[in-house]
Amino acid sequence: MPEQQTNLLAPLLKKLLMWTHLDDSERSAVLALPHMESSVEKGGYIVRDGEKPRNSCLILSGFACRQKLVSDGEMQIMSIHMRGDFVDLQNSMLGTADHSVQALTQMRVANVPIEAVLQLCLEYPKVGLALWYDTLVDAAIFREWIVNVGRRGARKRLAHLLCEFAVRLEQAGLADKCDYVMPMTQAQLADCTGLTPVHINRTLKGLDEENLIVRTKGSVRIPDWHKLAEVGDFQSQYLQPQQERLLNPSHSWMLNQV
Amino acid sequence: MPEQQTNLLAPLLKKLLMWTHLDDSERSAVLALPHMESSVEKGGYIVRDGEKPRNSCLILSGFACRQKLVSDGEMQIMSIHMRGDFVDLQNSMLGTADHSVQALTQMRVANVPIEAVLQLCLEYPKVGLALWYDTLVDAAIFREWIVNVGRRGARKRLAHLLCEFAVRLEQAGLADKCDYVMPMTQAQLADCTGLTPVHINRTLKGLDEENLIVRTKGSVRIPDWHKLAEVGDFQSQYLQPQQERLLNPSHSWMLNQV
DNA sequence: CGCCGGTTTGAGTCCATTCAAGAGGAGTGG
DNA sequence: CCACTCCTCTTGAATGGACTCAAACCGGCG
């Protein structure tokens, strides 16, 4: 396999190494996954609700979201994804997609056949644990979003969402936590928060007037992180869990492996 | 290990076998997991937000919920769990709990040390996949709840929730889909749906008056399943995924295992 | 220039909330 | 056995936050 292709999967390995330690053979097994690069235009679908995806898709650049339509045609966005996210592991593992994954911007992605992923997990169980772990972090984000749309008013809801973006963008090495380019329109923010575009607009304006954010041409600046986090009731731990049991290879239960 | 204790984990094995095929050695490895039975009184906590749980907990009887409190003291419930659910695999895998798990009723549970679960996953990767799969189904439910609280009005929201209970209770062999005992108070239903207890009460009354449900002393009867599912925009697939790649051991990629 | 997608603003409406009070049951203690 | 408390459920009236409908604005682009 050409060197160039191997490098494509580097963001995936990097993310897995955030969750656990992997030895050389495990690392190269990850990088050796078969994959095919492709690009998706803005608004295009990576998977559609109801399909049976055969690939899982690593995001190399651009942004995507998980979304679902309800009977009256309204949309709910359930999560946002960016470089390094192995999006759609969820759908492809489950067999039939229960939601769509759509490109918010022009994207480059690497498609990995799901069979190869499963094979990898069987041969290298620790890699399997790391991938599992990755989907558990996704689940933690889902839970946080349930709380957000369920029990916070528009102001807090939006503040929380802006904080989550900030931390995740910084985590992915794509932006400064306190100054980033918003990859979404106000209508899409509305679909994230369960509000209407009009009300997002007014709420955004309110946050701006309070100096909690400064909006300038598609980007958001956060003058006082602590204040916005306070308003949004935002704690970042759920995005950056530290699992010492997985991370630290010196623990006894892990020593008697291999 | 005494025969009686081995049987305690049977509901877990049963659930895993819904997701995938396991051979004899894998099955007995699951049943051989160390565990300790205990009971939790109504309102008691299995894990509290912020703790570092050392066990994962299999529900033997009774009901529990995942919940989180927001800054103003309001609660959001994120999921309901029942017999056979290996609840808190989420929290214990992630190291530090990002939410609480609370007993809705008196419960009997079997506690399994998380280290033993990890060990099992490393020795029997297919069991690891099955457990992973189980948490992915949980994640699918989370996504559905985001849509529910985000984009459906009170009537649809409640109808959807009642449908989900119905299917899951039947799936767990605990009740008839169209006639079951509601394990929650109206205040707790409110915390599931992001509404107020008062409005749950009125909405419930409305569903009753429309003959979509019949309420009788703590239990719910559904005269016309199809109608209620229609109102609640409810599709049950997300609860009963069929993963032929995992289920069917005859597929080529699985044959060259072992 | 004129179109188009996205943003902004206003006015009126409605769904769900808040506040408040009463009714029904289960459990406890005198 | 009744009085008492506690919890849940129920109902009414008033309030309010978010929605709907509608129009205007703005920058980018063919």
Short mmCIF file of N, CA and C in Angstrom, two decimals, chain A residues 127-257:
data_model
loop_
_atom_site.label_atom_id
_atom_site.label_comp_id
_atom_site.label_asym_id
_atom_site.label_seq_id
_atom_site.Cartn_x
_atom_site.Cartn_y
_atom_site.Cartn_z
N VAL A 127 -7.74 -2.59 19.61
CA VAL A 127 -8.22 -1.61 18.65
C VAL A 127 -9.75 -1.56 18.69
N GLY A 128 -10.33 -2.75 18.82
CA GLY A 128 -11.78 -2.81 18.95
C GLY A 128 -12.26 -2.01 20.15
N LEU A 129 -11.58 -2.16 21.27
CA LEU A 129 -11.95 -1.40 22.46
C LEU A 129 -11.85 0.10 22.20
N ALA A 130 -10.78 0.49 21.51
CA ALA A 130 -10.59 1.92 21.25
C ALA A 130 -11.70 2.47 20.36
N LEU A 131 -12.10 1.69 19.35
CA LEU A 131 -13.19 2.14 18.48
C LEU A 131 -14.51 2.20 19.25
N TRP A 132 -14.70 1.21 20.08
CA TRP A 132 -15.88 1.18 20.94
C TRP A 132 -15.92 2.45 21.78
N TYR A 133 -14.78 2.70 22.40
CA TYR A 133 -14.63 3.87 23.24
C TYR A 133 -15.01 5.14 22.49
N ASP A 134 -14.57 5.20 21.25
CA ASP A 134 -14.87 6.37 20.43
C ASP A 134 -16.38 6.55 20.25
N THR A 135 -17.08 5.47 20.04
CA THR A 135 -18.54 5.59 19.89
C THR A 135 -19.21 5.91 21.23
N LEU A 136 -18.55 5.55 22.33
CA LEU A 136 -19.10 5.91 23.64
C LEU A 136 -19.00 7.41 23.89
N VAL A 137 -17.94 8.01 23.38
CA VAL A 137 -17.82 9.47 23.49
C VAL A 137 -18.92 10.13 22.66
N ASP A 138 -19.17 9.59 21.48
CA ASP A 138 -20.31 10.07 20.69
C ASP A 138 -21.60 9.99 21.50
N ALA A 139 -21.78 8.86 22.17
CA ALA A 139 -23.01 8.68 22.95
C ALA A 139 -23.10 9.70 24.08
N ALA A 140 -21.95 10.04 24.67
CA ALA A 140 -21.94 11.05 25.73
C ALA A 140 -22.41 12.40 25.16
N ILE A 141 -22.00 12.67 23.93
CA ILE A 141 -22.44 13.91 23.29
C ILE A 141 -23.94 13.87 23.02
N PHE A 142 -24.43 12.74 22.56
CA PHE A 142 -25.87 12.60 22.36
C PHE A 142 -26.62 12.90 23.66
N ARG A 143 -26.14 12.35 24.76
CA ARG A 143 -26.82 12.57 26.04
C ARG A 143 -26.85 14.05 26.38
N GLU A 144 -25.71 14.68 26.17
CA GLU A 144 -25.64 16.10 26.46
C GLU A 144 -26.65 16.89 25.61
N TRP A 145 -26.81 16.47 24.39
CA TRP A 145 -27.77 17.16 23.51
C TRP A 145 -29.20 16.94 23.95
N ILE A 146 -29.49 15.77 24.47
CA ILE A 146 -30.84 15.53 24.99
C ILE A 146 -31.13 16.53 26.10
N VAL A 147 -30.17 16.68 27.01
CA VAL A 147 -30.34 17.64 28.09
C VAL A 147 -30.50 19.05 27.53
N ASN A 148 -29.70 19.35 26.53
CA ASN A 148 -29.70 20.69 25.97
C ASN A 148 -31.06 21.06 25.38
N VAL A 149 -31.57 20.21 24.51
CA VAL A 149 -32.86 20.53 23.91
C VAL A 149 -34.02 20.32 24.87
N GLY A 150 -33.81 19.42 25.87
CA GLY A 150 -34.91 19.10 26.76
C GLY A 150 -35.12 20.10 27.88
N ARG A 151 -34.02 20.61 28.43
CA ARG A 151 -34.17 21.34 29.68
C ARG A 151 -33.47 22.69 29.75
N ARG A 152 -33.09 23.23 28.58
CA ARG A 152 -32.49 24.56 28.65
C ARG A 152 -33.24 25.51 27.73
N GLY A 153 -33.35 26.75 28.16
CA GLY A 153 -33.97 27.77 27.32
C GLY A 153 -33.06 28.11 26.16
N ALA A 154 -33.60 28.90 25.22
CA ALA A 154 -32.89 29.18 23.97
C ALA A 154 -31.49 29.76 24.21
N ARG A 155 -31.38 30.68 25.13
CA ARG A 155 -30.12 31.35 25.39
C ARG A 155 -29.06 30.36 25.86
N LYS A 156 -29.37 29.59 26.88
CA LYS A 156 -28.45 28.60 27.40
C LYS A 156 -28.15 27.54 26.34
N ARG A 157 -29.19 27.17 25.62
CA ARG A 157 -29.06 26.10 24.64
C ARG A 157 -28.04 26.46 23.58
N LEU A 158 -28.17 27.68 23.09
CA LEU A 158 -27.27 28.13 22.04
C LEU A 158 -25.86 28.32 22.59
N ALA A 159 -25.77 28.88 23.79
CA ALA A 159 -24.47 29.09 24.41
C ALA A 159 -23.75 27.75 24.58
N HIS A 160 -24.50 26.76 25.01
CA HIS A 160 -23.90 25.44 25.20
C HIS A 160 -23.36 24.88 23.88
N LEU A 161 -24.16 25.02 22.86
CA LEU A 161 -23.76 24.50 21.55
C LEU A 161 -22.48 25.20 21.06
N LEU A 162 -22.44 26.50 21.22
CA LEU A 162 -21.26 27.25 20.79
C LEU A 162 -20.02 26.81 21.57
N CYS A 163 -20.20 26.52 22.83
CA CYS A 163 -19.08 26.03 23.64
C CYS A 163 -18.62 24.66 23.16
N GLU A 164 -19.58 23.79 22.85
CA GLU A 164 -19.19 22.46 22.40
C GLU A 164 -18.37 22.54 21.11
N PHE A 165 -18.84 23.33 20.17
CA PHE A 165 -18.08 23.51 18.92
C PHE A 165 -16.67 23.95 19.23
N ALA A 166 -16.57 24.97 20.07
CA ALA A 166 -15.27 25.55 20.39
C ALA A 166 -14.31 24.46 20.86
N VAL A 167 -14.74 23.69 21.83
CA VAL A 167 -13.85 22.67 22.39
C VAL A 167 -13.51 21.59 21.37
N ARG A 168 -14.52 21.18 20.60
CA ARG A 168 -14.24 20.12 19.64
C ARG A 168 -13.36 20.59 18.50
N LEU A 169 -13.55 21.80 18.06
CA LEU A 169 -12.70 22.34 17.00
C LEU A 169 -11.25 22.43 17.49
N GLU A 170 -11.09 22.89 18.70
CA GLU A 170 -9.75 23.00 19.25
C GLU A 170 -9.13 21.62 19.41
N GLN A 171 -9.94 20.69 19.90
CA GLN A 171 -9.48 19.32 20.09
C GLN A 171 -8.99 18.71 18.77
N ALA A 172 -9.70 19.05 17.70
CA ALA A 172 -9.32 18.51 16.39
C ALA A 172 -8.20 19.32 15.75
N GLY A 173 -7.74 20.35 16.46
CA GLY A 173 -6.65 21.16 15.93
C GLY A 173 -7.06 22.05 14.77
N LEU A 174 -8.34 22.41 14.73
CA LEU A 174 -8.84 23.17 13.59
C LEU A 174 -9.02 24.65 13.88
N ALA A 175 -9.03 25.02 15.15
CA ALA A 175 -9.26 26.42 15.45
C ALA A 175 -8.91 26.72 16.90
N ASP A 176 -8.89 27.98 17.20
CA ASP A 176 -8.74 28.44 18.56
C ASP A 176 -10.09 28.36 19.24
N LYS A 177 -10.08 27.91 20.48
CA LYS A 177 -11.33 27.74 21.21
C LYS A 177 -12.14 29.04 21.25
N CYS A 178 -11.47 30.17 21.30
CA CYS A 178 -12.17 31.44 21.48
C CYS A 178 -12.32 32.25 20.20
N ASP A 179 -12.07 31.62 19.07
CA ASP A 179 -12.22 32.34 17.81
C ASP A 179 -12.24 31.33 16.67
N TYR A 180 -13.42 31.03 16.21
CA TYR A 180 -13.51 30.01 15.18
C TYR A 180 -14.54 30.34 14.11
N VAL A 181 -14.38 29.70 12.96
CA VAL A 181 -15.33 29.90 11.87
C VAL A 181 -16.51 28.96 12.06
N MET A 182 -17.68 29.53 12.09
CA MET A 182 -18.90 28.74 12.26
C MET A 182 -19.23 28.01 10.97
N PRO A 183 -19.26 26.68 11.01
CA PRO A 183 -19.49 25.94 9.77
C PRO A 183 -20.96 25.81 9.39
N MET A 184 -21.84 26.49 10.11
CA MET A 184 -23.26 26.28 9.87
C MET A 184 -24.03 27.57 9.68
N THR A 185 -25.14 27.46 8.98
CA THR A 185 -26.06 28.59 8.86
C THR A 185 -26.94 28.64 10.11
N GLN A 186 -27.66 29.74 10.25
CA GLN A 186 -28.54 29.87 11.40
C GLN A 186 -29.68 28.84 11.33
N ALA A 187 -30.09 28.51 10.12
CA ALA A 187 -31.13 27.49 9.98
C ALA A 187 -30.63 26.14 10.52
N GLN A 188 -29.35 25.86 10.28
CA GLN A 188 -28.80 24.60 10.77
C GLN A 188 -28.59 24.63 12.28
N LEU A 189 -28.22 25.77 12.80
CA LEU A 189 -28.15 25.91 14.26
C LEU A 189 -29.52 25.64 14.87
N ALA A 190 -30.55 26.11 14.16
CA ALA A 190 -31.91 25.87 14.63
C ALA A 190 -32.21 24.37 14.66
N ASP A 191 -31.74 23.65 13.63
CA ASP A 191 -31.99 22.21 13.59
C ASP A 191 -31.17 21.45 14.64
N CYS A 192 -30.10 22.06 15.11
CA CYS A 192 -29.32 21.45 16.19
C CYS A 192 -30.00 21.61 17.54
N THR A 193 -30.67 22.75 17.69
CA THR A 193 -31.17 23.11 19.01
C THR A 193 -32.68 22.91 19.16
N GLY A 194 -33.33 22.52 18.08
CA GLY A 194 -34.77 22.33 18.16
C GLY A 194 -35.52 23.65 18.22
N LEU A 195 -34.91 24.70 17.70
CA LEU A 195 -35.58 26.01 17.66
C LEU A 195 -35.87 26.38 16.21
N THR A 196 -36.39 27.59 15.99
CA THR A 196 -36.61 28.05 14.62
C THR A 196 -35.48 29.00 14.23
N PRO A 197 -35.21 29.10 12.93
CA PRO A 197 -34.16 30.01 12.46
C PRO A 197 -34.35 31.43 12.98
N VAL A 198 -35.58 31.88 12.95
CA VAL A 198 -35.87 33.24 13.41
C VAL A 198 -35.45 33.43 14.87
N HIS A 199 -35.77 32.45 15.66
CA HIS A 199 -35.46 32.59 17.07
C HIS A 199 -33.97 32.44 17.35
N ILE A 200 -33.30 31.63 16.54
CA ILE A 200 -31.84 31.54 16.64
C ILE A 200 -31.24 32.91 16.37
N ASN A 201 -31.75 33.55 15.34
CA ASN A 201 -31.25 34.87 14.99
C ASN A 201 -31.36 35.84 16.16
N ARG A 202 -32.53 35.88 16.74
CA ARG A 202 -32.74 36.81 17.86
C ARG A 202 -31.86 36.46 19.05
N THR A 203 -31.73 35.16 19.30
CA THR A 203 -30.95 34.73 20.46
C THR A 203 -29.47 35.03 20.26
N LEU A 204 -29.02 34.81 19.04
CA LEU A 204 -27.63 35.11 18.69
C LEU A 204 -27.37 36.59 18.89
N LYS A 205 -28.31 37.38 18.43
CA LYS A 205 -28.20 38.83 18.60
C LYS A 205 -28.10 39.19 20.09
N GLY A 206 -28.94 38.52 20.87
CA GLY A 206 -28.91 38.76 22.31
C GLY A 206 -27.55 38.44 22.92
N LEU A 207 -27.00 37.31 22.56
CA LEU A 207 -25.69 36.92 23.10
C LEU A 207 -24.62 37.94 22.69
N ASP A 208 -24.77 38.43 21.47
CA ASP A 208 -23.83 39.43 20.97
C ASP A 208 -23.94 40.72 21.78
N GLU A 209 -25.18 41.14 21.99
CA GLU A 209 -25.40 42.39 22.74
C GLU A 209 -24.91 42.30 24.18
N GLU A 210 -24.93 41.09 24.71
CA GLU A 210 -24.42 40.90 26.07
C GLU A 210 -22.90 40.75 26.08
N ASN A 211 -22.31 40.80 24.90
CA ASN A 211 -20.86 40.61 24.78
C ASN A 211 -20.40 39.22 25.17
N LEU A 212 -21.30 38.27 25.11
CA LEU A 212 -20.90 36.89 25.39
C LEU A 212 -20.23 36.29 24.16
N ILE A 213 -20.63 36.76 22.99
CA ILE A 213 -19.94 36.40 21.76
C ILE A 213 -19.81 37.66 20.90
N VAL A 214 -18.88 37.61 19.96
CA VAL A 214 -18.77 38.67 18.96
C VAL A 214 -18.83 38.01 17.59
N ARG A 215 -19.85 38.39 16.83
CA ARG A 215 -20.03 37.77 15.52
C ARG A 215 -19.39 38.65 14.45
N THR A 216 -18.56 38.05 13.63
CA THR A 216 -17.99 38.79 12.53
C THR A 216 -17.89 37.90 11.30
N LYS A 217 -18.80 38.13 10.41
CA LYS A 217 -18.72 37.50 9.11
C LYS A 217 -18.39 36.00 9.15
N GLY A 218 -19.36 35.24 9.64
CA GLY A 218 -19.20 33.79 9.62
C GLY A 218 -18.32 33.21 10.69
N SER A 219 -17.73 34.06 11.53
CA SER A 219 -16.94 33.49 12.60
C SER A 219 -17.38 34.02 13.96
N VAL A 220 -17.08 33.24 14.97
CA VAL A 220 -17.53 33.55 16.32
C VAL A 220 -16.30 33.79 17.20
N ARG A 221 -16.29 34.86 17.91
CA ARG A 221 -15.23 35.10 18.87
C ARG A 221 -15.84 35.12 20.27
N ILE A 222 -15.14 34.51 21.20
CA ILE A 222 -15.64 34.43 22.56
C ILE A 222 -14.71 35.22 23.47
N PRO A 223 -15.14 36.43 23.83
CA PRO A 223 -14.26 37.31 24.62
C PRO A 223 -13.94 36.74 25.99
N ASP A 224 -14.94 36.14 26.61
CA ASP A 224 -14.75 35.60 27.96
C ASP A 224 -15.31 34.19 28.04
N TRP A 225 -14.43 33.24 27.84
CA TRP A 225 -14.85 31.84 27.79
C TRP A 225 -15.63 31.44 29.03
N HIS A 226 -15.10 31.80 30.15
CA HIS A 226 -15.70 31.39 31.42
C HIS A 226 -17.16 31.86 31.51
N LYS A 227 -17.40 33.09 31.08
CA LYS A 227 -18.74 33.64 31.17
C LYS A 227 -19.72 32.89 30.27
N LEU A 228 -19.29 32.63 29.02
CA LEU A 228 -20.18 31.92 28.10
C LEU A 228 -20.45 30.50 28.60
N ALA A 229 -19.41 29.85 29.10
CA ALA A 229 -19.56 28.49 29.62
C ALA A 229 -20.53 28.49 30.80
N GLU A 230 -20.46 29.52 31.59
CA GLU A 230 -21.37 29.68 32.73
C GLU A 230 -22.81 29.79 32.25
N VAL A 231 -23.03 30.66 31.29
CA VAL A 231 -24.37 30.85 30.75
C VAL A 231 -24.89 29.54 30.14
N GLY A 232 -24.02 28.86 29.40
CA GLY A 232 -24.44 27.64 28.71
C GLY A 232 -24.41 26.41 29.59
N ASP A 233 -24.05 26.60 30.86
CA ASP A 233 -24.07 25.47 31.79
C ASP A 233 -23.15 24.37 31.24
N PHE A 234 -22.02 24.83 30.71
CA PHE A 234 -21.16 23.92 29.95
C PHE A 234 -19.98 23.40 30.75
N GLN A 235 -19.89 22.08 30.83
CA GLN A 235 -18.72 21.42 31.40
C GLN A 235 -18.10 20.56 30.31
N SER A 236 -16.81 20.68 30.12
CA SER A 236 -16.22 20.04 28.94
C SER A 236 -15.79 18.60 29.16
N GLN A 237 -15.91 18.11 30.40
CA GLN A 237 -15.38 16.76 30.68
C GLN A 237 -15.94 15.69 29.76
N TYR A 238 -17.20 15.80 29.41
CA TYR A 238 -17.81 14.74 28.61
C TYR A 238 -17.16 14.59 27.25
N LEU A 239 -16.47 15.65 26.81
CA LEU A 239 -15.78 15.58 25.52
C LEU A 239 -14.36 15.04 25.65
N GLN A 240 -13.83 15.13 26.85
CA GLN A 240 -12.43 14.74 27.05
C GLN A 240 -12.27 13.77 28.20
N PRO A 241 -12.91 12.62 28.10
CA PRO A 241 -12.84 11.67 29.22
C PRO A 241 -11.41 11.12 29.36
N GLN A 242 -11.05 10.88 30.56
CA GLN A 242 -9.75 10.25 30.80
C GLN A 242 -9.98 8.88 31.38
N GLN A 243 -9.72 7.89 30.57
CA GLN A 243 -9.95 6.52 31.03
C GLN A 243 -8.61 5.91 31.39
N GLU A 244 -8.24 6.09 32.66
CA GLU A 244 -6.91 5.60 33.05
C GLU A 244 -6.79 4.08 32.91
N ARG A 245 -7.89 3.39 33.02
CA ARG A 245 -7.83 1.93 32.88
C ARG A 245 -7.41 1.53 31.47
N LEU A 246 -7.86 2.32 30.48
CA LEU A 246 -7.46 1.99 29.11
C LEU A 246 -6.11 2.63 28.76
N LEU A 247 -5.90 3.84 29.28
CA LEU A 247 -4.71 4.59 28.88
C LEU A 247 -3.43 4.01 29.43
N ASN A 248 -3.48 3.58 30.66
CA ASN A 248 -2.27 3.23 31.37
C ASN A 248 -1.96 1.75 31.23
N PRO A 249 -0.94 1.41 30.46
CA PRO A 249 -0.65 0.00 30.20
C PRO A 249 -0.03 -0.71 31.39
N SER A 250 0.22 -0.01 32.49
CA SER A 250 0.89 -0.65 33.61
C SER A 250 -0.08 -1.38 34.54
N HIS A 251 -1.36 -1.21 34.31
CA HIS A 251 -2.32 -1.86 35.20
C HIS A 251 -2.25 -3.37 35.06
N SER A 252 -2.45 -4.03 36.16
CA SER A 252 -2.24 -5.47 36.22
C SER A 252 -3.08 -6.25 35.21
N TRP A 253 -4.35 -5.85 35.08
CA TRP A 253 -5.22 -6.64 34.21
C TRP A 253 -4.76 -6.56 32.76
N MET A 254 -3.99 -5.53 32.47
CA MET A 254 -3.57 -5.38 31.10
C MET A 254 -2.24 -6.07 30.84
N LEU A 255 -1.47 -6.25 31.92
CA LEU A 255 -0.15 -6.86 31.77
C LEU A 255 -0.25 -8.31 31.33
N ASN A 256 -1.21 -9.01 31.87
CA ASN A 256 -1.31 -10.41 31.47
C ASN A 256 -2.04 -10.60 30.14
N GLN A 257 -1.93 -9.58 29.31
CA GLN A 257 -2.42 -9.76 27.94
C GLN A 257 -1.27 -10.14 27.01
#
